mmCIF file of C-alpha atoms and ligand atoms in Angstrom:
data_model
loop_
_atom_site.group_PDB
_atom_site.id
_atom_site.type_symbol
_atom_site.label_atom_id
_atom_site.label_comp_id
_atom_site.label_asym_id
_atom_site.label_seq_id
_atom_site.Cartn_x
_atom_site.Cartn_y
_atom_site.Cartn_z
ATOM 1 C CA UNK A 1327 -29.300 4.298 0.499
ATOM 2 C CA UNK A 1328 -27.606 5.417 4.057
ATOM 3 C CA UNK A 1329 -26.112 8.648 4.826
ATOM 4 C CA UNK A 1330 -22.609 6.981 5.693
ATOM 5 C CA UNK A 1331 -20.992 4.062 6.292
ATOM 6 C CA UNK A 1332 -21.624 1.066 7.998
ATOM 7 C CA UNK A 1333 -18.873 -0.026 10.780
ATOM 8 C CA UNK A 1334 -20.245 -3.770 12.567
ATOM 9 C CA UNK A 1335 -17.878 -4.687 15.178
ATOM 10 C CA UNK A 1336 -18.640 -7.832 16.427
ATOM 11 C CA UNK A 1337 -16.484 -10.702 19.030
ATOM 12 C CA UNK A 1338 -17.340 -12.336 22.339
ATOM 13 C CA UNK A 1339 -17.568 -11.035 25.437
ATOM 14 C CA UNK A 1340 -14.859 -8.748 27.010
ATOM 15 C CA UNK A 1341 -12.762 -8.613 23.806
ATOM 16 C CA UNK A 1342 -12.688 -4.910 23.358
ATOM 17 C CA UNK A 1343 -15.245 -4.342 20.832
ATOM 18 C CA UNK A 1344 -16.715 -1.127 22.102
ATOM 19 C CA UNK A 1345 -14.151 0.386 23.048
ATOM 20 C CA UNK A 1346 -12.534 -0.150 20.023
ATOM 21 C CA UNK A 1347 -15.829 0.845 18.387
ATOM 22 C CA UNK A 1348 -16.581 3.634 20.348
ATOM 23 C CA UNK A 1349 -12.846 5.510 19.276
ATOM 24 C CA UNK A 1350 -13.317 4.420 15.671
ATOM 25 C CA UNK A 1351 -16.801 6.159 15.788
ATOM 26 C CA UNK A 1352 -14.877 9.001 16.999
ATOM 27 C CA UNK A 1353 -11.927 9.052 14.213
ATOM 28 C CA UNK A 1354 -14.629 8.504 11.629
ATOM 29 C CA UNK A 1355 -17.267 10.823 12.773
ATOM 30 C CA UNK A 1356 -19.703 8.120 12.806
ATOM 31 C CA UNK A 1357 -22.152 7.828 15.126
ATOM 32 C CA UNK A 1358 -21.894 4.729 17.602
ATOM 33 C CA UNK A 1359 -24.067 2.355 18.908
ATOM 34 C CA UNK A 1360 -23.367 -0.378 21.770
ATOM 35 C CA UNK A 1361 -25.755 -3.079 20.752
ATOM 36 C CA UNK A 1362 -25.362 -5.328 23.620
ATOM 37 C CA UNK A 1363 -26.893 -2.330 25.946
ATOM 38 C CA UNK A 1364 -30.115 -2.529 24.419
ATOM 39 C CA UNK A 1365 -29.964 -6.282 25.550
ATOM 40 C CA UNK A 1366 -28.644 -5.401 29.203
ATOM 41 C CA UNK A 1367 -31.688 -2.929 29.426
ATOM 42 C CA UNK A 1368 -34.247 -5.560 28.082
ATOM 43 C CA UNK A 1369 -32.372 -8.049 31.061
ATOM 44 C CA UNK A 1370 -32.343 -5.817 33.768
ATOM 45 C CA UNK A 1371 -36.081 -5.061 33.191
ATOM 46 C CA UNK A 1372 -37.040 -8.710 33.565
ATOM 47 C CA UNK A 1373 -34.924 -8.859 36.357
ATOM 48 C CA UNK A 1374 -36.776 -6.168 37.820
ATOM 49 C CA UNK A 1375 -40.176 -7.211 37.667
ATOM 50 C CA UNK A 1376 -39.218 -10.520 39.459
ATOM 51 C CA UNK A 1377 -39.110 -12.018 35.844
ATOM 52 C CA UNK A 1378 -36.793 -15.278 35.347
ATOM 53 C CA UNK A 1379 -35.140 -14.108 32.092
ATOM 54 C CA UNK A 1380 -35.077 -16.809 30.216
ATOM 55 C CA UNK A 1381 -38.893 -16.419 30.389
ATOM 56 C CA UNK A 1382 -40.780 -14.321 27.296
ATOM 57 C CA UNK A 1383 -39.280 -10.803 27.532
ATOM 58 C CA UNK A 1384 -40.193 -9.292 24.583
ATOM 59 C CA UNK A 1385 -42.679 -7.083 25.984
ATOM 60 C CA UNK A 1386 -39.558 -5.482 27.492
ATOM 61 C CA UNK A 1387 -37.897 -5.180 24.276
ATOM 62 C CA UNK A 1388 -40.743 -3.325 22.414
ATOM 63 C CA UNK A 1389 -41.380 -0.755 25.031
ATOM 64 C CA UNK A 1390 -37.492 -0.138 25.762
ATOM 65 C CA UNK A 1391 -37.423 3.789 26.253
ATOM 66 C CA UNK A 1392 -33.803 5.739 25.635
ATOM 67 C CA UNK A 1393 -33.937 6.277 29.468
ATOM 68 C CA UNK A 1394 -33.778 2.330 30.494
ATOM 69 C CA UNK A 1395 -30.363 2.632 28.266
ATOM 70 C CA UNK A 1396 -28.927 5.340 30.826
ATOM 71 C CA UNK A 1397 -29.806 3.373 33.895
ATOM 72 C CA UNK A 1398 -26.036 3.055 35.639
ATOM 73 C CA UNK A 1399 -26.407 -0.435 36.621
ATOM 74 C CA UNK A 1400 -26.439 -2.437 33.114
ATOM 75 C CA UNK A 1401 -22.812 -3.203 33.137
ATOM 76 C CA UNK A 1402 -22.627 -6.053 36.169
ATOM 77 C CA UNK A 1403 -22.151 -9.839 35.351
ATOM 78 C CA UNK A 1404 -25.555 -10.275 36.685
ATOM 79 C CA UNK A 1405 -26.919 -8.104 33.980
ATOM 80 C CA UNK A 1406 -24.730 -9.969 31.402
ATOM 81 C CA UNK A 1407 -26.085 -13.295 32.099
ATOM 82 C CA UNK A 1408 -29.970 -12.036 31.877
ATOM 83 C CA UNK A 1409 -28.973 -10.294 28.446
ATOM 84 C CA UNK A 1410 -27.695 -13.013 27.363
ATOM 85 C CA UNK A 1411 -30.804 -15.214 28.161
ATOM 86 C CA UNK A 1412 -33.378 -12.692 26.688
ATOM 87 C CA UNK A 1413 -31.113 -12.293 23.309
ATOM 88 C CA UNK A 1414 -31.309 -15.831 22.787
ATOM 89 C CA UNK A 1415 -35.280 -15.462 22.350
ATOM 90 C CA UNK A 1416 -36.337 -14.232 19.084
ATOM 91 C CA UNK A 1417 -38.968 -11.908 19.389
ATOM 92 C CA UNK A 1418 -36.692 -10.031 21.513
ATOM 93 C CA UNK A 1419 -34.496 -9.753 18.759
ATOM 94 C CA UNK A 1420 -36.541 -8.944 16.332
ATOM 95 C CA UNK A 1421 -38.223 -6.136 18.497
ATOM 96 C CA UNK A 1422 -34.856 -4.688 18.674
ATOM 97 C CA UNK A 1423 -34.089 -4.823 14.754
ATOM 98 C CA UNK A 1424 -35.231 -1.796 13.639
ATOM 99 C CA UNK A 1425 -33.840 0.169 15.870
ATOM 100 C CA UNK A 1426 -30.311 -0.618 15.113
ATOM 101 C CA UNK A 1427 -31.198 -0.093 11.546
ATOM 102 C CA UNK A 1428 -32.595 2.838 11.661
ATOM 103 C CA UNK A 1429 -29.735 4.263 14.087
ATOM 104 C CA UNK A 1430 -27.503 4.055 11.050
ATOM 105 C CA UNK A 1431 -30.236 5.710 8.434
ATOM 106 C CA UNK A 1432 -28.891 9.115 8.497
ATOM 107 C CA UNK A 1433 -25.374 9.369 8.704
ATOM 108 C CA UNK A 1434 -24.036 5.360 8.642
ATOM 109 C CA UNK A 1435 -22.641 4.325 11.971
ATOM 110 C CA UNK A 1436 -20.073 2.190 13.802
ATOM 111 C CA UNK A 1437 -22.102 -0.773 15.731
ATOM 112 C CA UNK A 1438 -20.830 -3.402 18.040
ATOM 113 C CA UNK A 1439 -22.374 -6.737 19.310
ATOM 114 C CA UNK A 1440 -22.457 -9.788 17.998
ATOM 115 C CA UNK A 1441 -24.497 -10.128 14.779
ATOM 116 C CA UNK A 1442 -24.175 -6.581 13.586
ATOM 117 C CA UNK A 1443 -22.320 -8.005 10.432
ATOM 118 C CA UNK A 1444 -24.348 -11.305 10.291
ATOM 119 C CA UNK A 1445 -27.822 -10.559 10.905
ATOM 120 C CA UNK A 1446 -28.399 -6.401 11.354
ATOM 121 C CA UNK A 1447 -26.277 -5.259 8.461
ATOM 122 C CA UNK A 1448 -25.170 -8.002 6.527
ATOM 123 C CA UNK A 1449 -24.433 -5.494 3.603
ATOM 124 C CA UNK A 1450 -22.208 -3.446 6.154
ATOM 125 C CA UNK A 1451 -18.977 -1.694 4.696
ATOM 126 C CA UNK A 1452 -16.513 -2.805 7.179
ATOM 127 C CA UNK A 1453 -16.963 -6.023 9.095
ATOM 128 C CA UNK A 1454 -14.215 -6.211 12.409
ATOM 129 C CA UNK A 1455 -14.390 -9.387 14.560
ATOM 130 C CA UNK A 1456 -12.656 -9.141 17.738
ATOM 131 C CA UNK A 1457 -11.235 -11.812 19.545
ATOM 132 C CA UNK A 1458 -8.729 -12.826 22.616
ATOM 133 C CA UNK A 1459 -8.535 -15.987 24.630
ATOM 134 C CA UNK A 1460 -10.909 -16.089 27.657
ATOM 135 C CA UNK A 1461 -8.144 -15.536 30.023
ATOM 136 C CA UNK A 1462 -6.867 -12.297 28.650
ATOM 137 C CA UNK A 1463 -10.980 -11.333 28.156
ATOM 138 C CA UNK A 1464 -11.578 -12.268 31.990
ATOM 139 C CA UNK A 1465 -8.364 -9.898 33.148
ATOM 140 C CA UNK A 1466 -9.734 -7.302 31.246
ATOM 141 C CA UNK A 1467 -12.906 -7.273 32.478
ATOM 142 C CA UNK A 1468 -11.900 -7.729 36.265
ATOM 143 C CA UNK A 1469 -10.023 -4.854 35.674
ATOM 144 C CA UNK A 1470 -12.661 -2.806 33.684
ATOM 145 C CA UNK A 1471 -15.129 -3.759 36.646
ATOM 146 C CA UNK A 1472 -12.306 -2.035 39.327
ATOM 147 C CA UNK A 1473 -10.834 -5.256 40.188
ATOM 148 C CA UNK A 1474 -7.217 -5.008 41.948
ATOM 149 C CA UNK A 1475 -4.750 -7.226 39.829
ATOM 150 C CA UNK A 1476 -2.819 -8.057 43.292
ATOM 151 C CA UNK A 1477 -5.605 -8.821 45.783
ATOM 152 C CA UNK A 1478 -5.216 -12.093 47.493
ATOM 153 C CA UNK A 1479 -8.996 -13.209 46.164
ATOM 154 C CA UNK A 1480 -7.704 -11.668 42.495
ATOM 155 C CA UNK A 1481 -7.058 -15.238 41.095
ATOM 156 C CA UNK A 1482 -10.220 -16.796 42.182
ATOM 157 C CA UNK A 1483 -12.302 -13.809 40.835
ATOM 158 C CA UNK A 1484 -10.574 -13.950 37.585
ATOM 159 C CA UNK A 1485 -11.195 -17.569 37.436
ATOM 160 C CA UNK A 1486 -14.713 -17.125 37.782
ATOM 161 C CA UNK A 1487 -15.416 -14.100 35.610
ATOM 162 C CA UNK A 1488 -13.453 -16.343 33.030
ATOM 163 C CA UNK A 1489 -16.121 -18.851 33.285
ATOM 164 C CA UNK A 1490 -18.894 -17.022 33.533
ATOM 165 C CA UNK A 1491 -17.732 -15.403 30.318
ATOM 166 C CA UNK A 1492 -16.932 -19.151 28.470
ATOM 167 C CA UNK A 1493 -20.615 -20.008 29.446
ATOM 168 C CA UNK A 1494 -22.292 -17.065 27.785
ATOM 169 C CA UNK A 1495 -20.221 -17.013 24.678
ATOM 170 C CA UNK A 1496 -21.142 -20.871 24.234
ATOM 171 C CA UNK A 1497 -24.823 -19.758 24.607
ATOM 172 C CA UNK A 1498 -24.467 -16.744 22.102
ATOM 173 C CA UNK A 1499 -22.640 -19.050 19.788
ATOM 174 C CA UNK A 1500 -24.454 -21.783 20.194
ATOM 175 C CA UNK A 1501 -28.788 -20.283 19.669
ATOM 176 C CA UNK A 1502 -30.926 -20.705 16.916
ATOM 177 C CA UNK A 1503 -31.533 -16.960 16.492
ATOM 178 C CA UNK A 1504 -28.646 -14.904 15.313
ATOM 179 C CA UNK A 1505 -25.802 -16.725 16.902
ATOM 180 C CA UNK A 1506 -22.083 -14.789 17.530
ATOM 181 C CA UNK A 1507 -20.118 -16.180 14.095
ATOM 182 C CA UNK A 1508 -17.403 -14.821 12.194
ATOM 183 C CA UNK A 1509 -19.238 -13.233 8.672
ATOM 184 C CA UNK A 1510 -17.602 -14.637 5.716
ATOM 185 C CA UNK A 1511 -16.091 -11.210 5.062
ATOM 186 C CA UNK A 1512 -14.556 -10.275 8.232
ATOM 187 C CA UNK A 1513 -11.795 -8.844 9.055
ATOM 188 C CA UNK A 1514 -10.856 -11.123 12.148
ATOM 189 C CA UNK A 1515 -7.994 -8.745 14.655
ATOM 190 C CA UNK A 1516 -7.268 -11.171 16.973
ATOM 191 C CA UNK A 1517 -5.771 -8.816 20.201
ATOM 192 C CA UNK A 1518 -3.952 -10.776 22.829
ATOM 193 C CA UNK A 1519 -0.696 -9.278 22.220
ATOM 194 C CA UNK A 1520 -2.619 -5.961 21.348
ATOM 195 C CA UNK A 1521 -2.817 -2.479 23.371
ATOM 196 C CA UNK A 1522 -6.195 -0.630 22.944
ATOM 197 C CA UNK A 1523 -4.193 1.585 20.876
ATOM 198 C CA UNK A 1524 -2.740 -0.872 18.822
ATOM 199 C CA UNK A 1525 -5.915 -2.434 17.868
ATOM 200 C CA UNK A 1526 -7.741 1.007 17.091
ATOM 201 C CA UNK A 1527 -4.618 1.710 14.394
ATOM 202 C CA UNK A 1528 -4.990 -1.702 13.108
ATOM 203 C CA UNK A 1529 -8.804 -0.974 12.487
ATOM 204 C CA UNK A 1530 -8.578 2.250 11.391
ATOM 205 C CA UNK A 1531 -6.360 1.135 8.794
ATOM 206 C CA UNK A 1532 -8.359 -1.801 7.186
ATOM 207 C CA UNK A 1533 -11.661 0.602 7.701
ATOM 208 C CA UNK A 1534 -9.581 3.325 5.607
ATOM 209 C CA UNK A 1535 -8.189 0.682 2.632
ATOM 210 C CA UNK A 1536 -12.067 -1.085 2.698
ATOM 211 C CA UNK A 1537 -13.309 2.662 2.605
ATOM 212 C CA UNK A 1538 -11.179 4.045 -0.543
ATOM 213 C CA UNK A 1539 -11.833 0.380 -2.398
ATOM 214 C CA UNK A 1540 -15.448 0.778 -2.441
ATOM 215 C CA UNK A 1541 -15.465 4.564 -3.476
ATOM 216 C CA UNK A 1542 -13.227 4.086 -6.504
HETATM 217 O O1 CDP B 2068 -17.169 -4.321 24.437
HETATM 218 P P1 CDP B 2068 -16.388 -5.505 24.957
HETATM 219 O O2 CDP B 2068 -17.130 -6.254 26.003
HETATM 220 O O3 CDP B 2068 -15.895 -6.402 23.876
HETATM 221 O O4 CDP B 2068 -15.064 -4.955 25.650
HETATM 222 P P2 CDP B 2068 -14.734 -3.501 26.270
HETATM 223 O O5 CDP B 2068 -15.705 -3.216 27.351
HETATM 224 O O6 CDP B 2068 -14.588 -2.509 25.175
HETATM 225 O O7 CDP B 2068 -13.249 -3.713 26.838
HETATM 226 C C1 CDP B 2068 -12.965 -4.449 27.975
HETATM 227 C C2 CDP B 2068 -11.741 -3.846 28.662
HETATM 228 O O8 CDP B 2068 -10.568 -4.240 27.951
HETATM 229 C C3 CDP B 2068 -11.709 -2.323 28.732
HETATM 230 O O9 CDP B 2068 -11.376 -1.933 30.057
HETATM 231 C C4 CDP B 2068 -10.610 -1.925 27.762
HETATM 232 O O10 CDP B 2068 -9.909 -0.780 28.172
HETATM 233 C C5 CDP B 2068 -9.673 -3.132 27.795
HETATM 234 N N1 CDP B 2068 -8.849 -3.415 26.600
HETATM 235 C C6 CDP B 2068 -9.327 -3.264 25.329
HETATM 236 O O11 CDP B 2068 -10.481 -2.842 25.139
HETATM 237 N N2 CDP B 2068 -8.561 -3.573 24.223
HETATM 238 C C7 CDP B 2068 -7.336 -4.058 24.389
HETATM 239 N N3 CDP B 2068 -6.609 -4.372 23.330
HETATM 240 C C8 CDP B 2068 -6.835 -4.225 25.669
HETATM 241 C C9 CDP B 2068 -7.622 -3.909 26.774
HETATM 242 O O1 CDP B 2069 -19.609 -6.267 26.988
HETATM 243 P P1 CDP B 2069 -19.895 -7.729 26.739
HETATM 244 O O2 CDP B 2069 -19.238 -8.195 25.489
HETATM 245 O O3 CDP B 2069 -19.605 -8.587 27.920
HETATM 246 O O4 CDP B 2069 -21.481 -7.877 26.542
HETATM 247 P P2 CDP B 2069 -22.454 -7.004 25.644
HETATM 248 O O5 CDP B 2069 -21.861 -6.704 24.336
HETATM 249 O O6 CDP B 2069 -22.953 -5.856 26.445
HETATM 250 O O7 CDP B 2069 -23.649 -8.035 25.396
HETATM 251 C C1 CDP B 2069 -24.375 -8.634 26.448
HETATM 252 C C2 CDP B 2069 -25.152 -9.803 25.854
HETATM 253 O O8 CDP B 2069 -26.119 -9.291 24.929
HETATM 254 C C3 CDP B 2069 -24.327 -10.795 25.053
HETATM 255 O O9 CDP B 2069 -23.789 -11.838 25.843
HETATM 256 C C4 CDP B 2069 -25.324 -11.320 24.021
HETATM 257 O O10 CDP B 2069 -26.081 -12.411 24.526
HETATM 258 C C5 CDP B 2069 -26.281 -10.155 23.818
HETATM 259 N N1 CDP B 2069 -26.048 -9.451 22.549
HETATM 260 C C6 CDP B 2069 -26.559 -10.002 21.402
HETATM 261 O O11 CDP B 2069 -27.136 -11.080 21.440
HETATM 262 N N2 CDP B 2069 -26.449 -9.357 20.210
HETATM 263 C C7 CDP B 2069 -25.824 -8.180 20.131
HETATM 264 N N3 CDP B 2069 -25.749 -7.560 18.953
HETATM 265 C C8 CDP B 2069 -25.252 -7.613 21.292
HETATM 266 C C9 CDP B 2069 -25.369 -8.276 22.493
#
């Protein structure tokens, strides 16, 4: 038995799942975890030893120290893409398994990815799925990234993050090994009309009814 509950927040890219994760964790006093970070790290260390990372990387993944998750360069598109090439390849996931189970040992937790509620903790307590179209995803994350909204190149970068975005969520949907899906029992919040705000008092409230259900 865990310590706590089990929060998986899962969605494609860009959709606001740890943000959204990482103020629920906060509300809840729940520890968080961002998932796709271990990933990035695993990606940017192929990268840097010259490694094409769709090539075995798994060797990354079972030495990953807590350091290579501080390194302040994990969140470019570049480092997206080679995540998303080394998560498709299963030994990399399963190197990374335990980990995320063991985060949540002690005290439960609030995870996001993309298989937290699928594949990591299928018996989690809450499942969220988080979802927006790919154009409201790709504003987001050219602003998140520092992007100015009324540049004259804005349009043509947004354009392109968008696809770059479409392209890896058709890869993490689309693998053998743990693909992005909606679990049976998830709560699907579907934000394109949503504030950050919004969507945290939506969650909070379906965590809170899910919450009192099971302890009755
Ligand atoms: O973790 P994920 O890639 O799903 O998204 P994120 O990094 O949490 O959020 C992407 C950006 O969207 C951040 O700059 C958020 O402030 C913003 N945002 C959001 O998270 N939720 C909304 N409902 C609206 C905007
Ligand atoms: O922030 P964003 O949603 O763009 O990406 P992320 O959550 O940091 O994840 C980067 C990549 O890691 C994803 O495109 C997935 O390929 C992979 N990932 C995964 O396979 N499983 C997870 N639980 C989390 C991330």
């Amino acid at each position: 038995t865990r310590g706590g509950p089990v929060i998986a927040v899962d969605g494609p890219a860009a959709a606001g799942k740890g943000t959204l994760a990482r103020r629920l964790a906060e509300a809840l006093h729940l520890p968080y975890l961002d998932t796709g970070l271990l990933y990035r790290a695993v990606g940017r260390l192929a990268l840097d030893a010259g490694q094409d990372p769709a090539s075995p990387a798994q060797e990354f993944a079972s030495r990953l120290l807590p350091t290579d998750l501080e390194r302040p360069d994990l969140r470019t598109p570049v480092v997206a893409q080679a995540a998303s090439k080394v998560a498709a390849q299963p030994e990399v996931r399963a190197a990374l398994v335990e980990t995320q189970r063991r985060f949540a040992q002690e005290k439960g937790a609030v995870l996001d990815g993309r298989d937290i509620g699928t594949a990591i903790f299928p018996d989690a307590d809450v499942k969220l799925f988080i979802t927006a179209s790919p154009s409201t995803r790709a504003l987001r994350r050219f602003l998140q990234l520092g992007g100015d909204r009324n540049a004259p190149d804005a349009p043509t970068r947004i354009a392109e993050l968008e696809e770059s975005l479409r392209a890896r969520d058709d890869a993490d949907a689309g693998r053998a090994s743990a693909p992005m899906l909606v679990a049976d029992d998830a709560y699907v919040i579907e934000t394109d009309e949503l504030e950050a705000d919004a969507v945290l008092a939506k969650a909070l409230q379906i965590v809170r009814e899910r919450l009192a259900g099971i302890s009755e």
